[in-house]
XYZ file of C-alpha atoms in Angstrom:
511
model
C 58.523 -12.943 -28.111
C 57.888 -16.558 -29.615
C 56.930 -17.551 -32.438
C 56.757 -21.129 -34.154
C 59.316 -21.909 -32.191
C 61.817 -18.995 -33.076
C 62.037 -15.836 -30.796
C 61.937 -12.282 -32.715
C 63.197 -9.377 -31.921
C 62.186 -5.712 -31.345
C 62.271 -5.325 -34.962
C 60.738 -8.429 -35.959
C 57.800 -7.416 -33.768
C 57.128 -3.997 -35.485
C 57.189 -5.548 -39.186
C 54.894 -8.171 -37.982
C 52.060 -5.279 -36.746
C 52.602 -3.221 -40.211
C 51.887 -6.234 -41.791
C 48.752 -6.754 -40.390
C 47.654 -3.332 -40.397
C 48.391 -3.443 -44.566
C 46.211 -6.121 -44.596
C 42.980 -4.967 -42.563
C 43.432 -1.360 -45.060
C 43.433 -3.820 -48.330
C 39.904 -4.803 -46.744
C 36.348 -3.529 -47.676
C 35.609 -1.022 -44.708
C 32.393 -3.320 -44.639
C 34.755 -5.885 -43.833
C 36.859 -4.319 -41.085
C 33.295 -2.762 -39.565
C 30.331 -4.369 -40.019
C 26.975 -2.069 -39.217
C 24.262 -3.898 -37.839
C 20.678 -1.991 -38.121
C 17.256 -2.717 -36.463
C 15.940 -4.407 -39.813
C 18.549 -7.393 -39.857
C 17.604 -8.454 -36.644
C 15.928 -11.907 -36.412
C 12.369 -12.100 -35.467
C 12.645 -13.851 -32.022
C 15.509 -10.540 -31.027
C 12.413 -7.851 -31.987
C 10.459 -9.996 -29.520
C 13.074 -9.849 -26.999
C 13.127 -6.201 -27.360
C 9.605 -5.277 -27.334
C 9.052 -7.219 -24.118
C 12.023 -5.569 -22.844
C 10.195 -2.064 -23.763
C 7.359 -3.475 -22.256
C 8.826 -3.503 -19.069
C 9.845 -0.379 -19.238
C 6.858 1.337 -20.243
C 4.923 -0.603 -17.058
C 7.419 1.028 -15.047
C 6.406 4.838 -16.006
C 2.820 3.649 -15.866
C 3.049 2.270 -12.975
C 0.910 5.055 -10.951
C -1.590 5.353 -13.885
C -3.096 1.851 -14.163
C -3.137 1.340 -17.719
C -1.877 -1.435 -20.334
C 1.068 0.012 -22.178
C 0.792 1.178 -25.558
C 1.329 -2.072 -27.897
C -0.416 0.037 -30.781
C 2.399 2.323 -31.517
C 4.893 -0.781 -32.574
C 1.983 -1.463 -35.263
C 2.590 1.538 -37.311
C 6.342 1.173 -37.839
C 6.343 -1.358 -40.312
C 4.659 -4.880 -41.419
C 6.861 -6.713 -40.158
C 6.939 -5.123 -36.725
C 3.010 -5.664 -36.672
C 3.030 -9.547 -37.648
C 5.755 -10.095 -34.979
C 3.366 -8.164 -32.785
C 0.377 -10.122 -33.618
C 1.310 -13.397 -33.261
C 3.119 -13.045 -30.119
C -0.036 -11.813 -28.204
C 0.413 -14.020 -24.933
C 4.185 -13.084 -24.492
C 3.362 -9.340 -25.315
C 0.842 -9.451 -22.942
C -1.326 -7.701 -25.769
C -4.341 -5.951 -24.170
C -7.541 -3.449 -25.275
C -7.949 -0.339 -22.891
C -11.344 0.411 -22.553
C -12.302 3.734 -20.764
C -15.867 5.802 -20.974
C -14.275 8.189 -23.869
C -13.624 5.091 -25.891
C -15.849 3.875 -28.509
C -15.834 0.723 -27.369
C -18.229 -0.922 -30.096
C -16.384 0.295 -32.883
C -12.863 -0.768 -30.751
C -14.620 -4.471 -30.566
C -15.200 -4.783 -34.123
C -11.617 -3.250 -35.056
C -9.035 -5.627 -33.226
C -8.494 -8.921 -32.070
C -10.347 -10.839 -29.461
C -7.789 -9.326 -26.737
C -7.910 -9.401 -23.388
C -10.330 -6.121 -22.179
C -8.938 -3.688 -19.049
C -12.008 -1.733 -18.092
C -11.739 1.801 -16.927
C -14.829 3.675 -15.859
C -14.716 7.101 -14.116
C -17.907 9.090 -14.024
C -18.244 11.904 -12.701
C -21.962 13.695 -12.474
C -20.833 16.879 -11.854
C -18.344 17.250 -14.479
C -19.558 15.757 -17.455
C -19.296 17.792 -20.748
C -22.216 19.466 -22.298
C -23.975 18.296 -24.991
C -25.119 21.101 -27.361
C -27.772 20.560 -29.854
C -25.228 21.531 -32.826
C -22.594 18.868 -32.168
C -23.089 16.062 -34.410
C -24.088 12.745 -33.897
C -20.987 11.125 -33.921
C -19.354 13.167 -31.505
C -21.928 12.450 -29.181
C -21.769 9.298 -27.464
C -23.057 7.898 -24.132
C -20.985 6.977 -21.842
C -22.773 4.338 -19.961
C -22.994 2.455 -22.947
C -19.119 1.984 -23.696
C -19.292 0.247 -20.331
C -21.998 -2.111 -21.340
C -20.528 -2.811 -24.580
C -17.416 -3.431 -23.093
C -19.361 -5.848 -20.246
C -21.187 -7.640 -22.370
C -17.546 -9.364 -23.257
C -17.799 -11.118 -20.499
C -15.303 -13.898 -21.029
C -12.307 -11.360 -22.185
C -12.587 -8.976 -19.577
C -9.405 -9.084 -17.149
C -9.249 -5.587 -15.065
C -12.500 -3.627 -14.229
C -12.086 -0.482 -12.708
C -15.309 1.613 -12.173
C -15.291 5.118 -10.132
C -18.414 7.024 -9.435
C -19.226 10.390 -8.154
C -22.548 11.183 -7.433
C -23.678 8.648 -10.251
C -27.697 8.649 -11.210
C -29.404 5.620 -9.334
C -30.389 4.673 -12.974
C -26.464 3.973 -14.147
C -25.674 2.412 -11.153
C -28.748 -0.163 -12.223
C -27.697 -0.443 -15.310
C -23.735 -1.261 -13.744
C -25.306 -3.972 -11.320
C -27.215 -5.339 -13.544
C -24.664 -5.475 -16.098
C -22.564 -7.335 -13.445
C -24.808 -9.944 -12.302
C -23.196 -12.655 -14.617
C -20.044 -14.247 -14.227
C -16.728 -13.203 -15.706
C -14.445 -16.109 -15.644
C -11.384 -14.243 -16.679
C -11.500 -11.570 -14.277
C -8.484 -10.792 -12.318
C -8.548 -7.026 -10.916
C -11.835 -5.541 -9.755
C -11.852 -2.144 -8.380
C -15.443 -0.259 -7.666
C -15.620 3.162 -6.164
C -18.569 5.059 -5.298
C -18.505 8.259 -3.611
C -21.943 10.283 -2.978
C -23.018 12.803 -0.252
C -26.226 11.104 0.196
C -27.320 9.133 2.674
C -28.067 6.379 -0.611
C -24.716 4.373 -1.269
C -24.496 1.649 -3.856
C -25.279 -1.542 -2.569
C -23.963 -5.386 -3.915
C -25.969 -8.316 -3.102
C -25.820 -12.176 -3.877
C -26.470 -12.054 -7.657
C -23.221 -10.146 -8.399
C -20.374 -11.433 -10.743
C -23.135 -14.455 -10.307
C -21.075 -14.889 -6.705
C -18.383 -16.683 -8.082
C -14.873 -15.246 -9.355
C -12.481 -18.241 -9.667
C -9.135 -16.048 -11.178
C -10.071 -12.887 -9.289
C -6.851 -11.781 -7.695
C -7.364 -8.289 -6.570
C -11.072 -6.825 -4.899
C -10.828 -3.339 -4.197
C -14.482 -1.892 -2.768
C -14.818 1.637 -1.913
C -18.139 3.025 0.436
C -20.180 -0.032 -0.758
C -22.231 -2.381 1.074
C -21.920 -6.023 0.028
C -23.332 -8.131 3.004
C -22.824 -10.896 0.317
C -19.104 -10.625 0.120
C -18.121 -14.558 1.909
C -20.160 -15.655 -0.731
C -18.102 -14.149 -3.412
C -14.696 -15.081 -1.387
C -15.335 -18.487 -1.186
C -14.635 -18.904 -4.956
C -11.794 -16.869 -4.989
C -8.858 -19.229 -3.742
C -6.107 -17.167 -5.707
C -6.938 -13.984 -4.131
C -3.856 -11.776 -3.186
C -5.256 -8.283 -2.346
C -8.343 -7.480 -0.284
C -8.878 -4.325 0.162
C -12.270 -3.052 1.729
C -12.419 0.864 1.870
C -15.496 2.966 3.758
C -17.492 -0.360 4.580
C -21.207 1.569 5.319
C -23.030 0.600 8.757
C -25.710 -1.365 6.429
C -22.857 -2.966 4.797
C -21.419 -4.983 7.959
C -19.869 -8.225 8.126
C -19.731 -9.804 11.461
C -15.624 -10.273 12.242
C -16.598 -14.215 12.953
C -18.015 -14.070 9.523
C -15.024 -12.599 8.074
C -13.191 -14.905 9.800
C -14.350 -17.760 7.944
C -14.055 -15.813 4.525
C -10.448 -15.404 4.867
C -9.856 -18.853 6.061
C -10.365 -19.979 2.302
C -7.733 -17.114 0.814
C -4.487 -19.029 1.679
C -3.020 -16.423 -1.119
C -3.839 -13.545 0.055
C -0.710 -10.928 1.008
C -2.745 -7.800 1.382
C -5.512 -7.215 3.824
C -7.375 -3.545 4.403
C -10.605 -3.315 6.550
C -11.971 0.294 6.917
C -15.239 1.006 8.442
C -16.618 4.184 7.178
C -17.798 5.202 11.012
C -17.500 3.857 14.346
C -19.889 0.430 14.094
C -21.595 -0.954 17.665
C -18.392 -3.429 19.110
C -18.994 -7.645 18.503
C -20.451 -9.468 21.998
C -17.663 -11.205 23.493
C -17.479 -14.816 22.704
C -16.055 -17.261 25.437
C -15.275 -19.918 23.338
C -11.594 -20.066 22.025
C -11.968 -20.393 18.242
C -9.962 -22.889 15.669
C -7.183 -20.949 15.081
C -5.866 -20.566 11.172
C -3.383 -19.822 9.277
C -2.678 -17.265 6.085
C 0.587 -18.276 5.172
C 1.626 -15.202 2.777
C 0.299 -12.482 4.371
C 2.575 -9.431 4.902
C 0.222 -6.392 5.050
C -2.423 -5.829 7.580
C -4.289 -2.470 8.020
C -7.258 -1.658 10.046
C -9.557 1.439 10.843
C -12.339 1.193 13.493
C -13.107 -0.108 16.621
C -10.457 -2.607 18.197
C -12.859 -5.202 19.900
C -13.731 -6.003 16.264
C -10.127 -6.399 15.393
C -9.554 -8.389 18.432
C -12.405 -10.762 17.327
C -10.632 -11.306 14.211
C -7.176 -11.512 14.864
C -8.030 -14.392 17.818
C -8.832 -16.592 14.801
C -5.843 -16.635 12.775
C -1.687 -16.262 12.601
C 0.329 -14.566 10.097
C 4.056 -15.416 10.222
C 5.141 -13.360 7.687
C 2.881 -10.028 8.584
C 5.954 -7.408 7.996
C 3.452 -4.070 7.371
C 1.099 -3.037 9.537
C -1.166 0.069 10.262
C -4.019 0.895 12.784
C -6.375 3.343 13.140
C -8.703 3.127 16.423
C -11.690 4.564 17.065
C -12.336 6.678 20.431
C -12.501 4.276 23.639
C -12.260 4.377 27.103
C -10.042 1.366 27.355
C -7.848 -0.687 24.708
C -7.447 -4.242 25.398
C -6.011 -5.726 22.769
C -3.744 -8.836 23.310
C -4.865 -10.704 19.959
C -3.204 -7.448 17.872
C -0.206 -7.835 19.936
C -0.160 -11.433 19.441
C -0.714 -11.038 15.585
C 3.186 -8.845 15.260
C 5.241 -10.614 18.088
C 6.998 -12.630 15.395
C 7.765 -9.673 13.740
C 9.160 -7.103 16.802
C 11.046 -10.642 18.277
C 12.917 -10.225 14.944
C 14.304 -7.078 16.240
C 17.057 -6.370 18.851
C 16.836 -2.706 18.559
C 14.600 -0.288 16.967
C 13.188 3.447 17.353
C 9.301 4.142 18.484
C 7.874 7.603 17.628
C 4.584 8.911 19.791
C 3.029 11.636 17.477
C 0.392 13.951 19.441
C -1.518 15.377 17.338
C -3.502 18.763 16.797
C -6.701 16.726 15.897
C -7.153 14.805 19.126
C -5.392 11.727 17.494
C -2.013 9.783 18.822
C 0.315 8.150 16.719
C 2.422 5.021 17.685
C 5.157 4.455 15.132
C 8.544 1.926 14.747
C 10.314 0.724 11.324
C 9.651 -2.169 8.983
C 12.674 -4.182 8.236
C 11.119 -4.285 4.536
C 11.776 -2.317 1.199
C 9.663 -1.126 -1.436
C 10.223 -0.613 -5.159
C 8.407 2.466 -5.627
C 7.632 3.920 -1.975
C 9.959 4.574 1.087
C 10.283 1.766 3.800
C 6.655 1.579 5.863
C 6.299 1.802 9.279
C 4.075 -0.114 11.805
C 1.634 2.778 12.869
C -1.051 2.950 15.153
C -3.189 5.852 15.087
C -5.735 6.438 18.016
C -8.474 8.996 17.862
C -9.396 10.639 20.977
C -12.303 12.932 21.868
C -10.510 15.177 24.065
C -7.133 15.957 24.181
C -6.216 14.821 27.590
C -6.915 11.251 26.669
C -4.187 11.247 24.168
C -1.304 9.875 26.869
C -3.508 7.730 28.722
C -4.333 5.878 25.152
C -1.108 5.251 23.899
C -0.050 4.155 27.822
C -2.660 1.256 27.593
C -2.206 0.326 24.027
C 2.360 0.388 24.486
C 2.677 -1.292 28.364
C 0.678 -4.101 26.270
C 3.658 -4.782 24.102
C 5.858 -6.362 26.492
C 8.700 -6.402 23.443
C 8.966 -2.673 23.589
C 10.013 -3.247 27.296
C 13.277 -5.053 25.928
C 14.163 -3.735 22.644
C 12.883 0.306 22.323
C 16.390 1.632 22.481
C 14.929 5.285 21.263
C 12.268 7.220 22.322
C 10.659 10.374 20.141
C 7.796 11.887 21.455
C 6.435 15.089 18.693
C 3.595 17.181 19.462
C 1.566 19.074 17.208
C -0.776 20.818 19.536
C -2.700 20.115 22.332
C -1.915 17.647 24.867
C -2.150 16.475 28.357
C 0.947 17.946 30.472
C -0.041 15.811 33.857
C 3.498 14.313 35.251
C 1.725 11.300 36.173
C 0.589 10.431 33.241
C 3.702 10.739 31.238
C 5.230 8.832 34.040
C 3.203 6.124 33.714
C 3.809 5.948 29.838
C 7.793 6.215 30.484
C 7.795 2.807 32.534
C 6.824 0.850 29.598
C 10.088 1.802 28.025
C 12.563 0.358 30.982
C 15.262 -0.170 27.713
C 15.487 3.196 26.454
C 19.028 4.674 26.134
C 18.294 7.845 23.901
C 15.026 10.624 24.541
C 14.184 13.374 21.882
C 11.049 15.281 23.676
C 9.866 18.468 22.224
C 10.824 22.038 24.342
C 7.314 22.864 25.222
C 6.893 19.781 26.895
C 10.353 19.829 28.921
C 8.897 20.914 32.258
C 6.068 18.300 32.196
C 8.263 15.722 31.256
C 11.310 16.899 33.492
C 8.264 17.070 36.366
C 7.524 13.150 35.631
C 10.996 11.896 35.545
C 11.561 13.403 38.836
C 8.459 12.380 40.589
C 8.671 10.022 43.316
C 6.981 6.853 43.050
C 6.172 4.412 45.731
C 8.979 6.233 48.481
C 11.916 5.938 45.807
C 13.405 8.436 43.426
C 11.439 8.224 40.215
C 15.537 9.357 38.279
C 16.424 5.607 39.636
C 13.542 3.926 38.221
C 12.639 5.166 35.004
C 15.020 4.911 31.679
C 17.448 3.453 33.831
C 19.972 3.137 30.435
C 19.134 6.399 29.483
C 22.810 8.339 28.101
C 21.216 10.597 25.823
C 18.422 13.302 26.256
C 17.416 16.173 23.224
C 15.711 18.806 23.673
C 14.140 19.890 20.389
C 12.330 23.607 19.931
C 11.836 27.078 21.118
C 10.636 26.985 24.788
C 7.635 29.475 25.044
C 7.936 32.596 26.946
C 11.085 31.801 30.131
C 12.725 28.615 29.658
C 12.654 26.387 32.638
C 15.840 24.790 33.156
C 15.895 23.049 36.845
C 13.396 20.258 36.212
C 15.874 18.458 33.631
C 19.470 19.758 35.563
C 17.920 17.915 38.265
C 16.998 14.983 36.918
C 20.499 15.237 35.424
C 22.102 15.454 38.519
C 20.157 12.600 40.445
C 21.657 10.714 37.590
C 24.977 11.946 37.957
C 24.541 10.768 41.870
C 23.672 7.194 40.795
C 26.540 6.891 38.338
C 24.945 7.327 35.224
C 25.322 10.210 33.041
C 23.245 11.693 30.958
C 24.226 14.036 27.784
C 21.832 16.979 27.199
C 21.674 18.736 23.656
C 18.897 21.431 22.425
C 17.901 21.877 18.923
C 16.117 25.021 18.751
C 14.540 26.358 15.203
């Protein structure tokens, strides 16, 4: 060891540490330790920390859609409350407004926040009033929503749910809704009702313009007025259209033209409460535009009207995607296709699940390459509803030999069945020769001897074990085969393989 110069010893180097641990005893222990507490913090640390707990509290409360609870830093101390009040903007400070507040007297108590709106009425379970109860602990609901309303230029987030709601509050709603709110950001309105009378929107609400709306959530409600609301909202993200009523129908040209000024938006959901009357065909090739930050697409009703809609715009980054059709005889749809090519071309190899299902619906599912924070990885489904069982197969044949990517890059087949469905060879046959690429089959074991019928069918004078999944090395078997298992349908299939040169492993999974 050096030192100044001089090299020390073993002993040198042993008097040197007792020296210096004499010297750090001689010391105050608030010298050798010094305890740091909450209170000696600077100002701009606390406000590093509560947006930190922020975070964290948006995180648990994720699921409920609420503000976080800013109020309980208040009652620490008065310190903690002036750092809290005059950091309202960073804190994203916020007054939660729901129909068991008392709104009026929350108005007068606090700040000129920011309002989130949270309405859920119920008809059928509201509490009973009993003449005894006194006046202060009887309040009307309706009116905390008005009150809070009537702040138009503060509220951020409305969310209103109602379940068979009196026509007279859903007046009083509307009405209360018919001017503009220039600060709104989230609107979500839900009605549900058994009747045949559904709440209805027309030009005159939010005074059709919303210029920092960024999410529109509608739920059974007919707003025939909705392109004139849309064409004020440029920063939409999130368009979500739930139950759309028959009376409440947009043409798809129409909607066309809406989206066309939402170069924001990232979420799209179009649900049609019941199968609506299919768009005329138009010959005339439209403009085609573009929505540059779309990811999610999903769609429930009849797929001429998706077609119609999809021919008029691209979406390079569409990464989600989910499908419900409506019972038809025939699916053309080579706009939908056209809409995700970008997105299967971005695969070499994936798995595609065909779900049969017990309630005359098919399934068609493969992966997303995406991740979610909060949910598992999605899946691109389509799911098509059938009136009879035996259309199941010849569905998902027209809407899959469509797809000419899953020709070149389905490398594994699973077909599930849940109940009923058409066991004709020929059929399944025709479904297997839109899957040429296929090198591994899982099929379920009360299905084997249809399927093992179809795979050795002959088609057109040659062996149908040369034709179709010619890459085919693995083949499972999964379930209990009812009553006596047939076996020769898939050893001969096996063998005609084996013939050819290509062999194929068999495995059984049974329950």
């Amino acid at each position: 060891m050096q030192m100044d110069g001089l090299s020390m010893g073993p002993n040198s180097k042993n008097i040197v540490l007792c020296q210096r641990k004499k010297l750090l005893i001689q010391r105050e222990p608030s010298q050798v330790f010094q305890r740091v507490t909450i209170g000696s913090l600077p100002d701009n640390v606390l406000l590093d920390i509560f947006c930190f707990y922020q975070v964290v509290i948006n995180l648990k409360v994720f699921m409920q859609d609420r503000p976080w609870d800013w109020e309980k830093l208040l009652h620490v101390c008065r310190r903690w409350r002036y750092i809290v009040f005059e950091s309202p903007i960073h804190l994203n400070l916020q007054l939660f407004c729901t129909e068991e507040s008392r709104v009026r007297k929350l108005l007068d108590i606090w700040p000129p926040y920011p309002l989130v709106i949270q309405f859920n009425y119920d008809y059928t379970d509201l509490p009973v009033v009993s003449e005894w109860d006194e006046p202060e602990d009887c309040f009307d609901p309706t009116d905390n929503l008005v009150a809070a309303l009537e702040r138009r230029d503060r509220v951020r987030e409305i969310q209103v749910y109602m379940a068979k709601a009196p026509d007279h509050l859903c007046e009083q709603i509307v009405t209360a809704m018919e001017k503009p709110f220039p600060s709104l950001r989230s609107l979500s309105f839900r009605s549900v009702d058994d009747s045949e009378v559904l709440l209805e929107l027309d030009d005159t609400f939010l005074n059709g313009s919303a210029p920092c709306l960024r999410d529109l959530s509608l739920w059974g409600i007919s707003f025939p007025s909705l392109p004139l609301l849309l064409s004020s909202t440029s920063d939409l993200t999130c368009l979500n259209l739930f139950d759309i009523p028959e009376f409440g129908y947009i043409p798809p040209e129409t909607m066309a033209i809406s989206l066309s000024w939402l170069p924001k938006l990232e979420c799209l959901v179009i649900k049609f409460e019941s199968p609506i009357p299919s768009p005329k065909q138009r010959n005339r090739a439209p403009t085609r535009f573009v929505l540059p930050s779309l990811t999610k697409l999903e769609f429930e009703g009849e797929s001429e009207y998706l077609e119609v809609l999809a021919a008029q715009f691209d979406a390079p980054l569409l990464n989600e995607f989910a499908m419900t059709f409506a019972h038809q005889s025939v699916f053309d749809i080579p706009q939908t296709v056209r809409l995700i090519n970008n997105y299967l071309d971005s695969f070499e190899a994936y798995s595609l699940t065909l779900t049969f299902k017990s309630w005359n619906c098919a399934s068609i599912t493969f992966p997303s390459n995406i991740t979610h924070r909060f949910a598992f990885p999605p899946s691109y489904v389509w799911l098509v509803m059938c009136k009879e069982s035996d259309h199941q197969v010849i569905s998902v044949t027209q809407i899959c030999s469509q797809i000419l990517l899953f020709r070149s890059g389905v490398k594994s087949l699973v077909i599930e069945c849940g109940g009923l469905v058409d066991r004709n060879p020929t059929l399944w046959l025709q479904l297997f020769h839109s899957f040429p690429s296929v090198q591994s089959l899982q099929i379920p074991a009360h299905l084997e001897p249809s399927i093992a019928s179809a795979l050795e069918r002959p088609t057109e004078g040659s062996l149908a074990a040369t034709e179709v999944f010619p890459s085919l090395h693995s083949l499972s078997i999964v379930g209990n085969m009812p009553g006596k298992t047939v076996k020769q349908p898939i050893q001969s299939f096996v063998a005609a393989r084996q013939r050819s040169g290509r062999l194929v492993a068999i495995s059984r999974v049974r329950y």
